[in-house]
Amino acid sequence: MPHTADVRIEAWAPDREGCVAEAVAALVDSFVDTAGATADAETEFAVPAGDDEDMLVGVLNEVIFRLETEGALPLATEVRAADDGGLLVHWRSADAEAVELVGAVPKAVSLHELRLGPDEAGWSCAVTLDV
């Protein structure tokens, strides 16, 4: 990225929900090595209906928030469409102390050049993280 305090992640999957789950994995992989970590907690939360990009930002911001406030880090993410058009997110997570830091910890999700949508192969997204 042109700005040294930014990291760009991209993800793709056959559907929107899978793409959001892959974006969570990309965010986590951008700053920690989860090899050998074991999930010791489960979390579920709902993201209100909105634009696809807004819901993606909501999920990624939740990763950053829970890391900062609880020291929790998702190791596995499942995303389903909610009946109201929002997203239901399920994480299997570990304590952040159980993983090795390999990069700068993201502080926020930037809206600059944010993208989530269908393409010829399914769904893809690109997100800039402020670190």
mmCIF file of the C-alpha atoms, coordinates in Angstrom:
data_MODEL
# 
_entry.id   MODEL 
# 
loop_
_atom_site.group_PDB 
_atom_site.id 
_atom_site.type_symbol 
_atom_site.label_atom_id 
_atom_site.label_alt_id 
_atom_site.label_comp_id 
_atom_site.label_asym_id 
_atom_site.label_entity_id 
_atom_site.label_seq_id 
_atom_site.pdbx_PDB_ins_code 
_atom_site.Cartn_x 
_atom_site.Cartn_y 
_atom_site.Cartn_z 
_atom_site.occupancy 
_atom_site.B_iso_or_equiv 
_atom_site.pdbx_formal_charge 
_atom_site.auth_seq_id 
_atom_site.auth_comp_id 
_atom_site.auth_asym_id 
_atom_site.auth_atom_id 
_atom_site.pdbx_PDB_model_num 
ATOM 1   C CA . MET A 1 1   ? 0.000   0.000   0.000   1.00 0.00 ? 1   MET A CA 1 
ATOM 2   C CA . PRO A 1 2   ? 1.186   3.549   -0.660  1.00 0.00 ? 2   PRO A CA 1 
ATOM 3   C CA . HIS A 1 3   ? 0.697   4.456   3.013   1.00 0.00 ? 3   HIS A CA 1 
ATOM 4   C CA . THR A 1 4   ? 3.012   2.512   5.314   1.00 0.00 ? 4   THR A CA 1 
ATOM 5   C CA . ALA A 1 5   ? 0.300   2.180   7.959   1.00 0.00 ? 5   ALA A CA 1 
ATOM 6   C CA . ASP A 1 6   ? -2.064  0.262   5.677   1.00 0.00 ? 6   ASP A CA 1 
ATOM 7   C CA . VAL A 1 7   ? -2.504  -3.398  4.807   1.00 0.00 ? 7   VAL A CA 1 
ATOM 8   C CA . ARG A 1 8   ? -4.684  -4.526  1.912   1.00 0.00 ? 8   ARG A CA 1 
ATOM 9   C CA . ILE A 1 9   ? -6.465  -7.866  2.102   1.00 0.00 ? 9   ILE A CA 1 
ATOM 10  C CA . GLU A 1 10  ? -8.457  -9.661  -0.568  1.00 0.00 ? 10  GLU A CA 1 
ATOM 11  C CA . ALA A 1 11  ? -10.737 -12.660 -0.309  1.00 0.00 ? 11  ALA A CA 1 
ATOM 12  C CA . TRP A 1 12  ? -13.004 -14.663 -2.571  1.00 0.00 ? 12  TRP A CA 1 
ATOM 13  C CA . ALA A 1 13  ? -15.518 -17.501 -2.320  1.00 0.00 ? 13  ALA A CA 1 
ATOM 14  C CA . PRO A 1 14  ? -18.477 -18.928 -4.243  1.00 0.00 ? 14  PRO A CA 1 
ATOM 15  C CA . ASP A 1 15  ? -20.965 -16.840 -2.201  1.00 0.00 ? 15  ASP A CA 1 
ATOM 16  C CA . ARG A 1 16  ? -21.196 -13.632 -0.167  1.00 0.00 ? 16  ARG A CA 1 
ATOM 17  C CA . GLU A 1 17  ? -21.146 -15.333 3.217   1.00 0.00 ? 17  GLU A CA 1 
ATOM 18  C CA . GLY A 1 18  ? -18.100 -17.423 2.342   1.00 0.00 ? 18  GLY A CA 1 
ATOM 19  C CA . CYS A 1 19  ? -16.308 -14.335 1.090   1.00 0.00 ? 19  CYS A CA 1 
ATOM 20  C CA . VAL A 1 20  ? -16.923 -12.539 4.392   1.00 0.00 ? 20  VAL A CA 1 
ATOM 21  C CA . ALA A 1 21  ? -15.595 -15.565 6.298   1.00 0.00 ? 21  ALA A CA 1 
ATOM 22  C CA . GLU A 1 22  ? -12.493 -15.636 4.088   1.00 0.00 ? 22  GLU A CA 1 
ATOM 23  C CA . ALA A 1 23  ? -11.989 -11.896 4.711   1.00 0.00 ? 23  ALA A CA 1 
ATOM 24  C CA . VAL A 1 24  ? -11.934 -12.584 8.461   1.00 0.00 ? 24  VAL A CA 1 
ATOM 25  C CA . ALA A 1 25  ? -9.278  -15.260 7.888   1.00 0.00 ? 25  ALA A CA 1 
ATOM 26  C CA . ALA A 1 26  ? -7.243  -12.845 5.749   1.00 0.00 ? 26  ALA A CA 1 
ATOM 27  C CA . LEU A 1 27  ? -7.460  -10.136 8.407   1.00 0.00 ? 27  LEU A CA 1 
ATOM 28  C CA . VAL A 1 28  ? -6.260  -12.518 11.117  1.00 0.00 ? 28  VAL A CA 1 
ATOM 29  C CA . ASP A 1 29  ? -3.515  -13.955 8.891   1.00 0.00 ? 29  ASP A CA 1 
ATOM 30  C CA . SER A 1 30  ? -2.245  -10.438 8.206   1.00 0.00 ? 30  SER A CA 1 
ATOM 31  C CA . PHE A 1 31  ? -0.831  -10.123 11.720  1.00 0.00 ? 31  PHE A CA 1 
ATOM 32  C CA . VAL A 1 32  ? -0.681  -13.503 13.508  1.00 0.00 ? 32  VAL A CA 1 
ATOM 33  C CA . ASP A 1 33  ? 0.434   -17.070 12.883  1.00 0.00 ? 33  ASP A CA 1 
ATOM 34  C CA . THR A 1 34  ? -2.381  -19.310 14.096  1.00 0.00 ? 34  THR A CA 1 
ATOM 35  C CA . ALA A 1 35  ? -0.560  -22.586 13.381  1.00 0.00 ? 35  ALA A CA 1 
ATOM 36  C CA . GLY A 1 36  ? -0.861  -24.802 16.415  1.00 0.00 ? 36  GLY A CA 1 
ATOM 37  C CA . ALA A 1 37  ? -3.454  -22.606 18.139  1.00 0.00 ? 37  ALA A CA 1 
ATOM 38  C CA . THR A 1 38  ? -6.535  -24.336 19.521  1.00 0.00 ? 38  THR A CA 1 
ATOM 39  C CA . ALA A 1 39  ? -9.950  -22.771 19.782  1.00 0.00 ? 39  ALA A CA 1 
ATOM 40  C CA . ASP A 1 40  ? -11.149 -22.542 23.378  1.00 0.00 ? 40  ASP A CA 1 
ATOM 41  C CA . ALA A 1 41  ? -14.289 -20.408 22.981  1.00 0.00 ? 41  ALA A CA 1 
ATOM 42  C CA . GLU A 1 42  ? -17.221 -19.875 20.661  1.00 0.00 ? 42  GLU A CA 1 
ATOM 43  C CA . THR A 1 43  ? -18.970 -16.617 19.863  1.00 0.00 ? 43  THR A CA 1 
ATOM 44  C CA . GLU A 1 44  ? -22.036 -15.761 17.828  1.00 0.00 ? 44  GLU A CA 1 
ATOM 45  C CA . PHE A 1 45  ? -23.257 -12.353 16.827  1.00 0.00 ? 45  PHE A CA 1 
ATOM 46  C CA . ALA A 1 46  ? -25.559 -10.773 14.277  1.00 0.00 ? 46  ALA A CA 1 
ATOM 47  C CA . VAL A 1 47  ? -24.741 -7.990  11.847  1.00 0.00 ? 47  VAL A CA 1 
ATOM 48  C CA . PRO A 1 48  ? -27.788 -5.883  10.931  1.00 0.00 ? 48  PRO A CA 1 
ATOM 49  C CA . ALA A 1 49  ? -28.997 -5.841  7.339   1.00 0.00 ? 49  ALA A CA 1 
ATOM 50  C CA . GLY A 1 50  ? -27.405 -3.201  5.153   1.00 0.00 ? 50  GLY A CA 1 
ATOM 51  C CA . ASP A 1 51  ? -25.242 -2.807  2.107   1.00 0.00 ? 51  ASP A CA 1 
ATOM 52  C CA . ASP A 1 52  ? -22.980 -5.816  1.563   1.00 0.00 ? 52  ASP A CA 1 
ATOM 53  C CA . GLU A 1 53  ? -19.888 -3.656  2.072   1.00 0.00 ? 53  GLU A CA 1 
ATOM 54  C CA . ASP A 1 54  ? -21.268 -2.197  5.313   1.00 0.00 ? 54  ASP A CA 1 
ATOM 55  C CA . MET A 1 55  ? -21.914 -5.690  6.658   1.00 0.00 ? 55  MET A CA 1 
ATOM 56  C CA . LEU A 1 56  ? -18.368 -6.758  5.737   1.00 0.00 ? 56  LEU A CA 1 
ATOM 57  C CA . VAL A 1 57  ? -16.993 -3.750  7.612   1.00 0.00 ? 57  VAL A CA 1 
ATOM 58  C CA . GLY A 1 58  ? -19.222 -4.638  10.570  1.00 0.00 ? 58  GLY A CA 1 
ATOM 59  C CA . VAL A 1 59  ? -17.807 -8.157  10.773  1.00 0.00 ? 59  VAL A CA 1 
ATOM 60  C CA . LEU A 1 60  ? -14.180 -7.033  10.403  1.00 0.00 ? 60  LEU A CA 1 
ATOM 61  C CA . ASN A 1 61  ? -14.639 -4.253  12.960  1.00 0.00 ? 61  ASN A CA 1 
ATOM 62  C CA . GLU A 1 62  ? -16.014 -6.853  15.369  1.00 0.00 ? 62  GLU A CA 1 
ATOM 63  C CA . VAL A 1 63  ? -12.762 -8.842  15.003  1.00 0.00 ? 63  VAL A CA 1 
ATOM 64  C CA . ILE A 1 64  ? -10.733 -5.748  15.911  1.00 0.00 ? 64  ILE A CA 1 
ATOM 65  C CA . PHE A 1 65  ? -13.091 -4.778  18.758  1.00 0.00 ? 65  PHE A CA 1 
ATOM 66  C CA . ARG A 1 66  ? -13.054 -8.224  20.380  1.00 0.00 ? 66  ARG A CA 1 
ATOM 67  C CA . LEU A 1 67  ? -9.293  -8.451  20.020  1.00 0.00 ? 67  LEU A CA 1 
ATOM 68  C CA . GLU A 1 68  ? -8.871  -5.107  21.791  1.00 0.00 ? 68  GLU A CA 1 
ATOM 69  C CA . THR A 1 69  ? -11.481 -5.653  24.517  1.00 0.00 ? 69  THR A CA 1 
ATOM 70  C CA . GLU A 1 70  ? -11.389 -9.418  25.154  1.00 0.00 ? 70  GLU A CA 1 
ATOM 71  C CA . GLY A 1 71  ? -8.100  -10.592 23.679  1.00 0.00 ? 71  GLY A CA 1 
ATOM 72  C CA . ALA A 1 72  ? -10.129 -12.999 21.513  1.00 0.00 ? 72  ALA A CA 1 
ATOM 73  C CA . LEU A 1 73  ? -9.052  -13.955 18.027  1.00 0.00 ? 73  LEU A CA 1 
ATOM 74  C CA . PRO A 1 74  ? -11.198 -15.980 15.583  1.00 0.00 ? 74  PRO A CA 1 
ATOM 75  C CA . LEU A 1 75  ? -9.523  -19.142 14.295  1.00 0.00 ? 75  LEU A CA 1 
ATOM 76  C CA . ALA A 1 76  ? -12.527 -20.364 12.306  1.00 0.00 ? 76  ALA A CA 1 
ATOM 77  C CA . THR A 1 77  ? -15.460 -18.337 11.007  1.00 0.00 ? 77  THR A CA 1 
ATOM 78  C CA . GLU A 1 78  ? -18.832 -19.409 9.675   1.00 0.00 ? 78  GLU A CA 1 
ATOM 79  C CA . VAL A 1 79  ? -21.193 -16.825 8.194   1.00 0.00 ? 79  VAL A CA 1 
ATOM 80  C CA . ARG A 1 80  ? -24.848 -17.386 7.305   1.00 0.00 ? 80  ARG A CA 1 
ATOM 81  C CA . ALA A 1 81  ? -27.483 -15.094 5.863   1.00 0.00 ? 81  ALA A CA 1 
ATOM 82  C CA . ALA A 1 82  ? -30.023 -13.984 8.462   1.00 0.00 ? 82  ALA A CA 1 
ATOM 83  C CA . ASP A 1 83  ? -33.746 -13.946 7.751   1.00 0.00 ? 83  ASP A CA 1 
ATOM 84  C CA . ASP A 1 84  ? -33.747 -10.131 7.964   1.00 0.00 ? 84  ASP A CA 1 
ATOM 85  C CA . GLY A 1 85  ? -31.039 -9.790  5.298   1.00 0.00 ? 85  GLY A CA 1 
ATOM 86  C CA . GLY A 1 86  ? -28.205 -9.355  7.777   1.00 0.00 ? 86  GLY A CA 1 
ATOM 87  C CA . LEU A 1 87  ? -25.481 -11.827 8.669   1.00 0.00 ? 87  LEU A CA 1 
ATOM 88  C CA . LEU A 1 88  ? -25.127 -14.370 11.462  1.00 0.00 ? 88  LEU A CA 1 
ATOM 89  C CA . VAL A 1 89  ? -21.487 -14.950 12.399  1.00 0.00 ? 89  VAL A CA 1 
ATOM 90  C CA . HIS A 1 90  ? -20.108 -17.852 14.418  1.00 0.00 ? 90  HIS A CA 1 
ATOM 91  C CA . TRP A 1 91  ? -16.482 -17.879 15.558  1.00 0.00 ? 91  TRP A CA 1 
ATOM 92  C CA . ARG A 1 92  ? -14.339 -20.497 17.186  1.00 0.00 ? 92  ARG A CA 1 
ATOM 93  C CA . SER A 1 93  ? -11.687 -18.387 18.851  1.00 0.00 ? 93  SER A CA 1 
ATOM 94  C CA . ALA A 1 94  ? -8.526  -18.507 20.904  1.00 0.00 ? 94  ALA A CA 1 
ATOM 95  C CA . ASP A 1 95  ? -6.875  -16.158 23.333  1.00 0.00 ? 95  ASP A CA 1 
ATOM 96  C CA . ALA A 1 96  ? -4.616  -13.758 21.438  1.00 0.00 ? 96  ALA A CA 1 
ATOM 97  C CA . GLU A 1 97  ? -1.792  -14.693 23.804  1.00 0.00 ? 97  GLU A CA 1 
ATOM 98  C CA . ALA A 1 98  ? -1.837  -18.212 22.310  1.00 0.00 ? 98  ALA A CA 1 
ATOM 99  C CA . VAL A 1 99  ? -0.733  -17.080 18.845  1.00 0.00 ? 99  VAL A CA 1 
ATOM 100 C CA . GLU A 1 100 ? 2.471   -15.613 17.473  1.00 0.00 ? 100 GLU A CA 1 
ATOM 101 C CA . LEU A 1 101 ? 2.391   -11.995 16.323  1.00 0.00 ? 101 LEU A CA 1 
ATOM 102 C CA . VAL A 1 102 ? 3.909   -11.687 12.824  1.00 0.00 ? 102 VAL A CA 1 
ATOM 103 C CA . GLY A 1 103 ? 2.699   -8.245  11.720  1.00 0.00 ? 103 GLY A CA 1 
ATOM 104 C CA . ALA A 1 104 ? 1.113   -4.993  12.774  1.00 0.00 ? 104 ALA A CA 1 
ATOM 105 C CA . VAL A 1 105 ? -2.227  -5.340  14.550  1.00 0.00 ? 105 VAL A CA 1 
ATOM 106 C CA . PRO A 1 106 ? -5.049  -3.628  12.621  1.00 0.00 ? 106 PRO A CA 1 
ATOM 107 C CA . LYS A 1 107 ? -6.655  -0.657  14.352  1.00 0.00 ? 107 LYS A CA 1 
ATOM 108 C CA . ALA A 1 108 ? -9.525  0.042   11.951  1.00 0.00 ? 108 ALA A CA 1 
ATOM 109 C CA . VAL A 1 109 ? -11.139 -0.863  8.643   1.00 0.00 ? 109 VAL A CA 1 
ATOM 110 C CA . SER A 1 110 ? -10.797 1.852   6.033   1.00 0.00 ? 110 SER A CA 1 
ATOM 111 C CA . LEU A 1 111 ? -13.679 2.647   3.705   1.00 0.00 ? 111 LEU A CA 1 
ATOM 112 C CA . HIS A 1 112 ? -11.226 3.766   1.004   1.00 0.00 ? 112 HIS A CA 1 
ATOM 113 C CA . GLU A 1 113 ? -11.479 1.491   -2.055  1.00 0.00 ? 113 GLU A CA 1 
ATOM 114 C CA . LEU A 1 114 ? -13.638 -0.979  -0.114  1.00 0.00 ? 114 LEU A CA 1 
ATOM 115 C CA . ARG A 1 115 ? -15.182 -3.618  -2.365  1.00 0.00 ? 115 ARG A CA 1 
ATOM 116 C CA . LEU A 1 116 ? -17.458 -6.637  -1.885  1.00 0.00 ? 116 LEU A CA 1 
ATOM 117 C CA . GLY A 1 117 ? -19.611 -8.045  -4.623  1.00 0.00 ? 117 GLY A CA 1 
ATOM 118 C CA . PRO A 1 118 ? -20.257 -10.762 -7.153  1.00 0.00 ? 118 PRO A CA 1 
ATOM 119 C CA . ASP A 1 119 ? -17.815 -11.369 -9.982  1.00 0.00 ? 119 ASP A CA 1 
ATOM 120 C CA . GLU A 1 120 ? -17.409 -13.952 -12.729 1.00 0.00 ? 120 GLU A CA 1 
ATOM 121 C CA . ALA A 1 121 ? -16.114 -16.606 -10.293 1.00 0.00 ? 121 ALA A CA 1 
ATOM 122 C CA . GLY A 1 122 ? -18.455 -15.998 -7.342  1.00 0.00 ? 122 GLY A CA 1 
ATOM 123 C CA . TRP A 1 123 ? -17.851 -13.222 -4.798  1.00 0.00 ? 123 TRP A CA 1 
ATOM 124 C CA . SER A 1 124 ? -14.733 -11.240 -3.986  1.00 0.00 ? 124 SER A CA 1 
ATOM 125 C CA . CYS A 1 125 ? -13.729 -8.418  -1.698  1.00 0.00 ? 125 CYS A CA 1 
ATOM 126 C CA . ALA A 1 126 ? -10.845 -6.069  -1.055  1.00 0.00 ? 126 ALA A CA 1 
ATOM 127 C CA . VAL A 1 127 ? -10.340 -4.126  2.164   1.00 0.00 ? 127 VAL A CA 1 
ATOM 128 C CA . THR A 1 128 ? -7.719  -1.725  3.444   1.00 0.00 ? 128 THR A CA 1 
ATOM 129 C CA . LEU A 1 129 ? -6.815  -2.035  7.129   1.00 0.00 ? 129 LEU A CA 1 
ATOM 130 C CA . ASP A 1 130 ? -5.283  0.807   9.121   1.00 0.00 ? 130 ASP A CA 1 
ATOM 131 C CA . VAL A 1 131 ? -2.472  -0.571  11.266  1.00 0.00 ? 131 VAL A CA 1 
# 
